[in-house]
CSV table of C-alpha atoms and ligand atoms in Angstrom, one decimal:
chain,number,residue,atom,x,y,z
A,42,GLU,CA,0.0,-0.1,0.1
A,43,ILE,CA,2.6,2.5,1.1
A,44,GLY,CA,4.1,1.8,-2.4
A,45,ALA,CA,1.4,2.5,-4.2
A,46,ILE,CA,1.0,5.8,-2.5
A,47,ALA,CA,4.5,6.6,-3.4
A,48,ASP,CA,3.5,5.8,-7.0
A,49,SER,CA,0.7,7.7,-7.1
A,50,HIS,CA,2.9,10.7,-5.6
A,51,GLY,CA,5.9,10.0,-8.1
A,52,ILE,CA,8.3,9.3,-5.0
A,53,ASN,CA,10.4,7.1,-4.7
A,54,VAL,CA,10.5,4.7,-1.1
A,55,TYR,CA,13.1,2.2,0.0
A,56,LEU,CA,13.6,-0.1,2.6
A,57,ILE,CA,17.1,0.6,4.1
A,58,GLY,CA,19.7,-0.3,6.6
A,59,GLY,CA,19.8,-3.5,9.1
A,60,ILE,CA,16.2,-4.8,7.8
A,61,VAL,CA,17.6,-5.3,4.0
A,62,ARG,CA,20.9,-6.6,5.1
A,63,ASP,CA,19.3,-8.9,7.7
A,64,PHE,CA,16.8,-9.3,5.0
A,65,LEU,CA,19.6,-10.9,3.2
A,66,LEU,CA,21.0,-12.8,5.8
A,67,ASN,CA,17.8,-14.4,6.9
A,68,ARG,CA,18.2,-12.8,10.3
A,69,LEU,CA,15.2,-11.0,12.2
A,70,ASN,CA,15.1,-7.5,12.4
A,71,GLU,CA,12.3,-5.2,13.4
A,72,ASP,CA,13.0,-2.2,12.8
A,73,ILE,CA,11.4,-1.1,9.7
A,74,ASP,CA,13.5,2.1,8.3
A,75,LEU,CA,12.1,3.5,5.2
A,76,VAL,CA,13.7,6.6,3.4
A,77,VAL,CA,11.9,8.3,0.9
A,78,GLU,CA,13.2,10.3,-2.1
A,79,GLY,CA,11.7,13.7,-1.4
A,80,ASP,CA,9.8,15.2,1.8
A,81,GLY,CA,9.9,12.2,4.4
A,82,ILE,CA,7.7,14.1,6.2
A,83,SER,CA,5.2,15.3,4.2
A,84,PHE,CA,5.0,11.6,3.1
A,85,ALA,CA,4.6,10.7,6.4
A,86,HIS,CA,1.5,12.4,6.7
A,87,THR,CA,0.3,11.4,3.2
A,88,ILE,CA,0.7,7.9,4.5
A,89,ARG,CA,-1.3,8.5,7.8
A,90,GLU,CA,-3.9,10.4,5.9
A,91,GLN,CA,-4.7,7.4,3.4
A,92,LEU,CA,-3.9,4.4,6.0
A,93,GLY,CA,-4.8,5.7,9.7
A,94,GLY,CA,-2.3,5.2,12.2
A,95,GLN,CA,-0.1,8.4,14.1
A,96,ILE,CA,2.8,10.1,13.5
A,97,LYS,CA,5.2,11.8,15.1
A,98,THR,CA,7.7,14.0,13.5
A,99,HIS,CA,11.1,15.3,14.4
A,100,GLU,CA,11.6,18.2,12.0
A,101,GLN,CA,15.5,19.2,12.6
A,102,PHE,CA,16.1,15.3,11.5
A,103,ALA,CA,13.6,15.5,8.6
A,104,THR,CA,12.3,12.5,10.1
A,105,ALA,CA,8.6,11.0,11.1
A,106,THR,CA,8.0,8.2,12.8
A,107,TRP,CA,4.6,6.2,11.8
A,108,THR,CA,2.2,4.2,14.2
A,109,THR,CA,0.1,1.7,12.0
A,110,PRO,CA,-3.3,1.3,12.9
A,111,THR,CA,-1.9,-2.4,13.8
A,112,ASN,CA,0.7,-0.8,16.2
A,113,ILE,CA,3.9,-1.3,14.2
A,114,LYS,CA,6.6,1.2,14.2
A,115,LEU,CA,8.4,2.8,11.4
A,116,ASP,CA,10.7,5.6,10.9
A,117,ILE,CA,10.1,7.4,7.7
A,118,VAL,CA,13.3,9.6,6.6
A,119,THR,CA,14.3,11.9,3.8
A,120,CYS,CA,17.6,11.1,1.9
A,121,ARG,CA,20.3,13.0,3.1
A,122,THR,CA,24.1,13.7,2.4
A,123,GLU,CA,26.4,14.5,5.1
A,124,TYR,CA,29.6,16.6,5.1
A,125,TYR,CA,32.2,16.1,7.5
A,126,ASP,CA,34.2,19.7,8.1
A,127,ALA,CA,36.8,18.4,10.2
A,128,PRO,CA,38.1,14.7,11.2
A,129,ALA,CA,36.2,13.2,14.0
A,130,ALA,CA,33.4,15.9,14.0
A,131,LEU,CA,29.9,15.8,13.7
A,132,PRO,CA,28.5,16.1,10.1
A,133,THR,CA,26.5,18.8,8.3
A,134,VAL,CA,23.7,17.6,6.5
A,135,ARG,CA,21.4,18.2,3.3
A,136,ALA,CA,18.8,16.8,1.5
A,137,SER,CA,19.9,13.9,-1.4
A,138,ASN,CA,19.0,11.2,-3.2
A,139,ILE,CA,19.2,7.2,-2.4
A,140,ARG,CA,22.6,7.1,-3.6
A,141,GLU,CA,23.8,9.6,-1.9
A,142,ASP,CA,22.0,8.5,1.2
A,143,LEU,CA,23.7,5.3,1.1
A,144,ARG,CA,27.2,6.8,0.6
A,145,ARG,CA,27.4,8.3,3.8
A,146,ARG,CA,26.6,5.0,5.6
A,147,ASP,CA,29.5,3.0,7.4
A,148,PHE,CA,29.8,-0.4,5.8
A,149,SER,CA,28.7,-1.9,1.9
A,150,ILE,CA,26.4,-4.4,3.6
A,151,ASN,CA,24.8,-1.6,5.8
A,152,ALA,CA,24.3,0.4,2.6
A,153,LEU,CA,21.8,-1.6,0.8
A,154,ALA,CA,18.1,-0.3,-0.2
A,155,LEU,CA,15.0,-2.3,-1.2
A,156,GLN,CA,12.7,0.0,-3.6
A,157,ILE,CA,9.0,-0.7,-2.0
A,158,ASN,CA,7.4,1.1,-4.9
A,159,LYS,CA,4.6,-1.2,-6.7
A,160,SER,CA,6.1,-0.3,-10.1
A,161,ASP,CA,9.7,-1.5,-8.5
A,162,PHE,CA,8.7,-3.3,-6.0
A,163,GLY,CA,11.4,-5.6,-4.4
A,164,LYS,CA,14.3,-3.7,-6.7
A,165,LEU,CA,17.6,-4.3,-4.6
A,166,LEU,CA,20.0,-1.0,-5.0
A,167,ASP,CA,23.3,-2.0,-4.3
A,168,PHE,CA,25.8,0.6,-5.5
A,169,PHE,CA,29.0,-0.7,-3.3
A,170,GLN,CA,29.0,-4.2,-3.6
A,171,GLY,CA,27.4,-5.1,-0.5
A,172,GLN,CA,25.9,-8.4,-1.4
A,173,GLU,CA,29.7,-9.4,-3.1
A,174,ASP,CA,30.8,-8.7,0.5
A,175,MET,CA,28.3,-10.8,2.2
A,176,ASP,CA,29.3,-13.3,-0.2
A,177,ASN,CA,32.8,-13.2,0.7
A,178,LYS,CA,32.1,-12.3,4.7
A,179,GLU,CA,33.7,-9.1,4.6
A,180,ILE,CA,32.8,-5.9,6.3
A,181,ARG,CA,34.2,-3.0,4.0
A,182,ILE,CA,33.9,0.5,4.3
A,183,LEU,CA,32.8,2.6,1.4
A,184,HIS,CA,35.7,5.1,1.2
A,185,ASN,CA,39.0,5.8,2.2
A,186,LEU,CA,38.0,8.6,4.6
A,187,SER,CA,35.7,6.7,6.1
A,188,PHE,CA,37.0,5.9,9.1
A,189,ILE,CA,38.7,9.4,9.3
A,190,GLU,CA,35.3,10.9,9.2
A,191,ASP,CA,34.0,8.9,12.0
A,192,PRO,CA,36.6,6.8,13.8
A,193,THR,CA,33.6,5.1,16.1
A,194,ARG,CA,33.4,3.1,12.6
A,195,ILE,CA,36.2,1.1,13.4
A,196,VAL,CA,34.3,-0.2,16.6
A,197,ARG,CA,31.5,-0.7,14.4
A,198,ALA,CA,33.2,-2.9,12.0
A,199,ILE,CA,34.6,-5.2,14.9
A,200,ARG,CA,30.8,-5.3,16.1
A,201,PHE,CA,29.3,-6.2,12.9
A,202,ALA,CA,32.5,-8.9,12.1
A,203,LEU,CA,31.7,-10.5,15.3
A,204,ARG,CA,28.2,-10.4,15.3
A,205,PHE,CA,28.3,-12.3,11.5
A,206,ASP,CA,31.5,-13.9,11.9
A,207,TYR,CA,33.0,-12.0,9.1
A,208,THR,CA,36.3,-10.3,9.2
A,209,LEU,CA,37.5,-7.2,8.0
A,210,ALA,CA,38.2,-6.2,4.5
A,211,LYS,CA,42.2,-5.7,3.9
A,212,GLN,CA,42.2,-2.6,2.9
A,213,THR,CA,39.4,-2.2,5.8
A,214,GLU,CA,41.6,-3.0,8.2
A,215,GLU,CA,44.8,-1.2,7.0
A,216,LEU,CA,42.6,2.3,7.2
A,217,ALA,CA,41.0,1.2,10.5
A,218,LEU,CA,44.7,0.7,12.0
A,219,ASN,CA,46.0,4.0,10.5
A,220,ALA,CA,42.8,5.9,11.8
A,221,SER,CA,42.4,4.8,15.3
A,222,TYR,CA,44.5,7.5,16.9
A,223,LEU,CA,41.9,9.7,15.5
A,224,LEU,CA,39.6,8.0,18.4
A,225,LYS,CA,41.2,10.1,21.2
A,226,GLN,CA,39.2,13.2,19.5
A,227,VAL,CA,36.1,11.2,19.6
A,228,SER,CA,33.6,12.3,22.6
A,229,ALA,CA,33.7,9.6,25.8
A,230,THR,CA,29.7,9.3,25.4
A,231,ARG,CA,30.2,8.3,21.4
A,232,PHE,CA,33.0,5.9,22.0
A,233,LEU,CA,31.4,4.5,25.4
A,234,ARG,CA,28.0,3.6,23.4
A,235,GLU,CA,30.1,1.7,20.9
A,236,ILE,CA,31.3,-0.3,23.6
A,237,GLN,CA,28.1,-0.7,25.0
A,238,LEU,CA,26.9,-2.4,22.2
A,239,LEU,CA,29.9,-5.2,21.9
A,240,ILE,CA,29.1,-5.9,25.7
A,241,ASN,CA,25.3,-6.2,24.8
A,242,GLU,CA,26.2,-8.6,22.0
A,243,GLU,CA,28.1,-10.2,24.7
A,244,THR,CA,31.6,-10.2,22.4
A,245,ILE,CA,33.4,-7.6,24.6
A,246,ILE,CA,36.5,-10.1,25.4
A,247,ARG,CA,36.9,-10.7,21.3
A,248,GLY,CA,36.2,-7.1,20.8
A,249,VAL,CA,38.9,-6.1,23.0
A,250,LYS,CA,41.6,-8.3,21.3
A,251,LEU,CA,40.2,-7.0,18.0
A,252,LEU,CA,40.0,-3.2,19.1
A,253,ASP,CA,43.9,-4.0,20.3
A,254,SER,CA,45.1,-5.6,17.2
A,255,LEU,CA,44.0,-2.3,15.2
A,256,HIS,CA,45.8,-0.1,18.7
A,257,VAL,CA,42.8,1.6,19.8
A,258,TRP,CA,43.8,0.7,23.1
A,259,GLN,CA,47.7,1.7,22.9
A,260,SER,CA,46.4,5.1,21.1
A,261,LEU,CA,43.8,5.7,23.9
A,262,PHE,CA,45.1,4.6,26.7
A,263,ASN,CA,49.2,3.6,25.9
A,264,LEU,CA,48.3,0.3,26.9
A,265,LYS,CA,48.2,-3.3,25.7
A,266,PRO,CA,45.4,-5.7,27.1
A,267,THR,CA,47.3,-8.4,29.1
A,268,ILE,CA,45.7,-12.3,29.9
A,269,GLU,CA,45.3,-11.2,33.1
A,270,SER,CA,43.4,-7.9,32.1
A,271,LEU,CA,41.3,-9.7,30.1
A,272,MET,CA,40.5,-12.5,32.7
A,273,LYS,CA,39.8,-10.1,35.0
A,274,LEU,CA,37.3,-8.4,32.3
A,275,GLU,CA,35.8,-12.1,31.5
A,276,GLN,CA,35.3,-12.0,35.8
A,277,VAL,CA,34.0,-8.1,35.5
A,278,ILE,CA,31.3,-9.1,32.8
A,279,ALA,CA,30.4,-12.3,34.5
A,280,TYR,CA,29.4,-10.6,37.5
A,281,HIS,CA,26.9,-8.5,35.6
A,282,PHE,CA,29.2,-5.5,35.8
A,283,ASN,CA,27.9,-4.5,32.4
A,284,ASP,CA,28.9,-1.1,32.1
A,285,ALA,CA,31.2,0.1,29.1
A,286,PHE,CA,32.8,2.4,31.9
A,287,ILE,CA,33.8,-0.6,34.0
A,288,VAL,CA,35.0,-1.9,30.9
A,289,ILE,CA,37.8,0.6,30.5
A,290,LEU,CA,38.2,1.3,34.1
A,291,THR,CA,39.1,-2.5,34.0
A,292,LEU,CA,41.8,-2.4,31.2
A,293,ASN,CA,43.2,0.6,32.8
A,294,TYR,CA,43.3,-0.2,36.7
A,295,GLY,CA,46.7,-0.6,38.2
A,296,GLN,CA,48.3,0.7,35.4
A,297,HIS,CA,50.5,3.8,35.8
A,298,ASN,CA,48.2,7.1,36.4
A,299,TRP,CA,44.9,5.1,35.5
A,300,LYS,CA,42.8,7.6,37.2
A,301,GLN,CA,43.6,10.3,34.9
A,302,LYS,CA,43.4,8.3,32.0
A,303,VAL,CA,39.4,7.0,33.0
A,304,LYS,CA,38.7,10.4,34.1
A,305,ARG,CA,38.0,11.5,31.1
A,306,TYR,CA,35.6,8.4,30.3
A,307,SER,CA,33.5,8.8,33.7
A,308,LEU,CA,30.6,10.9,32.8
A,309,THR,CA,28.3,10.4,35.9
A,310,THR,CA,28.5,11.4,39.3
A,311,LYS,CA,28.3,7.4,40.3
A,312,GLN,CA,30.9,6.8,37.8
A,313,ASN,CA,32.8,9.4,39.8
A,314,GLN,CA,32.1,8.0,43.2
A,315,LEU,CA,33.2,5.0,41.7
A,316,ILE,CA,36.5,5.7,41.3
A,317,GLN,CA,36.9,7.5,44.3
A,318,GLN,CA,35.7,4.6,46.6
A,319,LEU,CA,38.1,2.2,44.4
A,320,GLU,CA,41.1,4.7,45.3
A,321,ALA,CA,39.9,4.9,49.2
A,322,MET,CA,40.1,0.8,49.4
A,323,GLN,CA,43.2,1.0,48.0
A,324,THR,CA,44.2,2.7,51.5
A,325,VAL,CA,42.6,0.5,53.9
A,326,PRO,CA,45.1,-2.0,55.6
A,327,LEU,CA,44.5,-5.5,55.4
A,328,SER,CA,46.4,-8.6,56.7
A,329,LYS,CA,46.3,-11.9,56.2
A,330,ASN,CA,45.0,-13.7,59.2
A,331,GLU,CA,42.2,-11.0,59.7
A,332,THR,CA,38.5,-11.9,61.3
A,333,MET,CA,35.6,-11.6,58.9
A,334,SER,CA,34.6,-8.6,61.7
A,335,SER,CA,37.2,-6.9,61.8
A,336,ILE,CA,37.3,-6.5,57.8
A,337,HIS,CA,34.0,-5.3,58.3
A,338,ASN,CA,35.1,-2.3,60.7
A,339,ARG,CA,36.8,-1.1,57.7
A,340,TYR,CA,34.6,-1.8,55.0
A,341,HIS,CA,31.4,-1.6,56.2
A,342,MET,CA,30.8,2.0,54.5
A,343,PHE,CA,31.7,0.8,50.7
A,344,LYS,CA,28.9,-1.2,48.8
A,345,GLU,CA,29.2,-4.2,48.2
A,346,ASP,CA,29.1,-4.3,44.1
A,347,THR,CA,32.0,-1.7,44.7
A,348,ILE,CA,33.9,-4.2,47.1
A,349,LEU,CA,33.3,-7.2,44.9
A,350,LEU,CA,34.6,-5.0,41.7
A,351,TYR,CA,37.7,-3.9,43.7
A,352,THR,CA,38.4,-7.4,44.8
A,353,ILE,CA,38.2,-8.8,41.0
A,354,LEU,CA,40.4,-5.8,40.3
A,355,THR,CA,43.1,-6.7,42.7
A,356,GLU,CA,42.4,-10.4,43.0
A,357,ASN,CA,42.2,-9.9,46.5
A,358,THR,CA,40.6,-13.6,47.7
A,359,LEU,CA,40.4,-13.0,51.1
A,360,LEU,CA,37.9,-9.6,50.7
A,361,ARG,CA,36.2,-11.1,48.3
A,362,ASN,CA,35.3,-14.4,50.9
A,363,TYR,CA,34.2,-11.4,53.0
A,364,VAL,CA,32.3,-9.6,50.3
A,365,GLU,CA,30.4,-12.9,49.7
A,366,LYS,CA,29.8,-13.7,53.1
A,367,ARG,CA,28.3,-10.3,53.7
A,368,GLU,CA,26.2,-10.3,50.5
A,369,GLN,CA,24.6,-13.4,51.6
A,370,LEU,CA,23.6,-12.0,55.1
A,371,LYS,CA,20.4,-12.2,56.3
A,372,PRO,CA,19.3,-9.5,59.2
A,373,LEU,CA,18.4,-11.4,62.5
A,374,LEU,CA,16.7,-8.4,64.2
A,375,THR,CA,14.9,-5.4,63.1
A,376,GLY,CA,14.6,-2.0,64.5
A,377,GLN,CA,11.2,-3.1,66.1
A,378,ASP,CA,13.4,-5.8,68.1
A,379,LEU,CA,15.5,-3.0,69.7
A,380,LEU,CA,12.3,-1.1,70.3
A,381,MET,CA,10.6,-4.0,72.1
A,382,GLN,CA,13.7,-4.2,74.3
A,383,GLY,CA,13.1,-0.9,75.5
A,384,ILE,CA,16.5,0.3,73.4
A,385,LYS,CA,15.3,4.1,72.4
A,386,PRO,CA,16.0,5.2,68.5
A,387,GLY,CA,19.1,6.8,67.7
A,388,PRO,CA,22.5,6.1,66.7
A,389,ILE,CA,22.7,3.1,69.1
A,390,PHE,CA,20.4,1.3,66.8
A,391,SER,CA,22.9,1.0,63.9
A,392,ASP,CA,25.6,0.4,66.8
A,393,ILE,CA,23.8,-2.8,67.6
A,394,LEU,CA,23.4,-4.0,64.2
A,395,HIS,CA,26.6,-3.2,63.4
A,396,GLN,CA,28.2,-5.4,66.1
A,397,LEU,CA,25.3,-8.3,65.3
A,398,THR,CA,26.7,-8.3,61.7
A,399,CYS,CA,30.4,-8.5,63.0
A,400,PHE,CA,29.0,-11.6,65.3
A,401,GLN,CA,27.3,-13.1,61.9
A,402,LEU,CA,30.3,-12.4,60.0
A,403,ASP,CA,32.3,-14.3,62.2
A,404,ASN,CA,30.0,-17.2,62.9
A,405,GLU,CA,29.1,-16.4,67.0
A,406,ILE,CA,25.9,-15.7,66.2
A,407,ILE,CA,23.7,-18.0,63.4
A,408,ASN,CA,19.9,-17.7,64.2
A,409,ARG,CA,17.3,-15.3,65.7
A,410,ASN,CA,17.1,-16.5,68.8
A,411,ASP,CA,20.8,-16.2,69.6
A,412,ALA,CA,20.7,-12.8,68.6
A,413,LEU,CA,17.7,-12.3,70.7
A,414,THR,CA,19.7,-13.8,73.7
A,415,TRP,CA,22.4,-11.7,73.2
A,416,LEU,CA,20.5,-8.7,73.0
A,417,GLN,CA,18.8,-8.9,76.3
B,236,ATP,P1,21.3,-2.9,14.6
B,236,ATP,O1,21.0,-4.3,14.0
B,236,ATP,O2,22.5,-3.2,15.2
B,236,ATP,O3,20.4,-2.3,14.8
B,236,ATP,P2,22.1,-1.2,12.4
B,236,ATP,O4,22.6,-1.8,11.2
B,236,ATP,O5,20.4,-1.3,12.2
B,236,ATP,O6,22.0,-2.6,13.0
B,236,ATP,P3,22.0,0.9,13.3
B,236,ATP,O7,23.1,1.6,14.5
B,236,ATP,O8,20.7,1.1,13.9
B,236,ATP,O9,22.7,-0.1,12.7
B,236,ATP,O10,22.3,2.1,12.2
B,236,ATP,C1,21.5,1.8,11.5
B,236,ATP,C2,22.3,2.3,9.8
B,236,ATP,O11,22.6,3.9,10.0
B,236,ATP,C3,23.0,1.4,9.8
B,236,ATP,O12,22.7,0.3,9.1
B,236,ATP,C4,23.8,2.3,9.3
B,236,ATP,O13,23.8,1.9,7.7
B,236,ATP,C5,23.9,3.4,9.5
B,236,ATP,N1,24.7,4.3,10.3
B,236,ATP,C6,24.8,4.2,11.8
B,236,ATP,N2,25.7,4.6,12.4
B,236,ATP,C7,26.7,5.1,11.0
B,236,ATP,C8,27.9,5.5,11.4
B,236,ATP,N3,28.3,6.2,12.9
B,236,ATP,N4,28.5,5.9,10.3
B,236,ATP,C9,27.7,5.7,9.1
B,236,ATP,N5,26.3,4.8,9.1
B,236,ATP,C10,25.8,4.8,10.3
């Protein structure tokens, strides 16, 4: 129906991006992106008038989201060209035709369009040998300056290569290697977003190694991931620290000046606090035969997941035992129990409960009855 409407207005409309690639690869993709040679927003209005549903427009991007009467969402965008005024800068945009729109894209496999006009339904536009690259299982950029214009494409290339089990085309790999130093100029937000996508695909360890082969870590942090740091990273992920910033932190932790290096990537207050807490823990002394309660006296103010992260980074098993035990501990008494004993609310409450936790950690009190007896 959309194709027929487009025909009657003399407008070309295409399916574009991931959905075309995944259709050819026989993979599921529910992100429907339509691109229009002409005014995307007014085309979206026409569709809504004729087929119903709702539209939401984003004027500054010349795009609209159409929610069909059956509640499917489609993005309708205007063909556009992008100019990069400087390496690694954000592009300037202007309206254009389908070929130009495909040319601004990252890789040949993502630069395919499928026409949906009724008159040309199903016509595949493949100006950049996308299908050939699919057959050869290769990720290929569309022109030599691609990584220079947008160095985050280096991380994207690795992500798609790992997802589809492809390799980077030879020249693409060389150009990525030559441009990786430019990642320094990319904002922390954009870099972390791409790293996050690698984590979401569960390919972060292999991703880190491949990024290393393109000298990304060398250029950004002057480091080469060691087997030990990759093993730590594996644990960090296994414990569900699924946050791109923590990946950066793990790779850098313990390196000379690690704090300064990761500072630029700590975007939130929480991330800054994490750095401070890790630093603070470094200064808390700990000897081999300490009891759990004595550790608790010095670590009770740190959050459990922060301690856990610290124990992974420092391979401290004593502290690991402590935090695992502390995590499993169930409170045996409540404030209500204290009130029943005639204890007046105040700082004494937390002192008593802290003391009880210490006994529990040392296995001196293990059930509620013992706790009540102790309280009396
Ligand atoms: P996914 O299956 O992960 O959603 P996708 O191909 O849909 O993959 P998106 O990140 O949603 O990826 O981007 C949509 C399209 O926009 C891509 O297919 C690609 O053509 C283009 N694109 C996205 N980011 C860039 C970029 N940094 N440079 C060039 N083109 C890009």
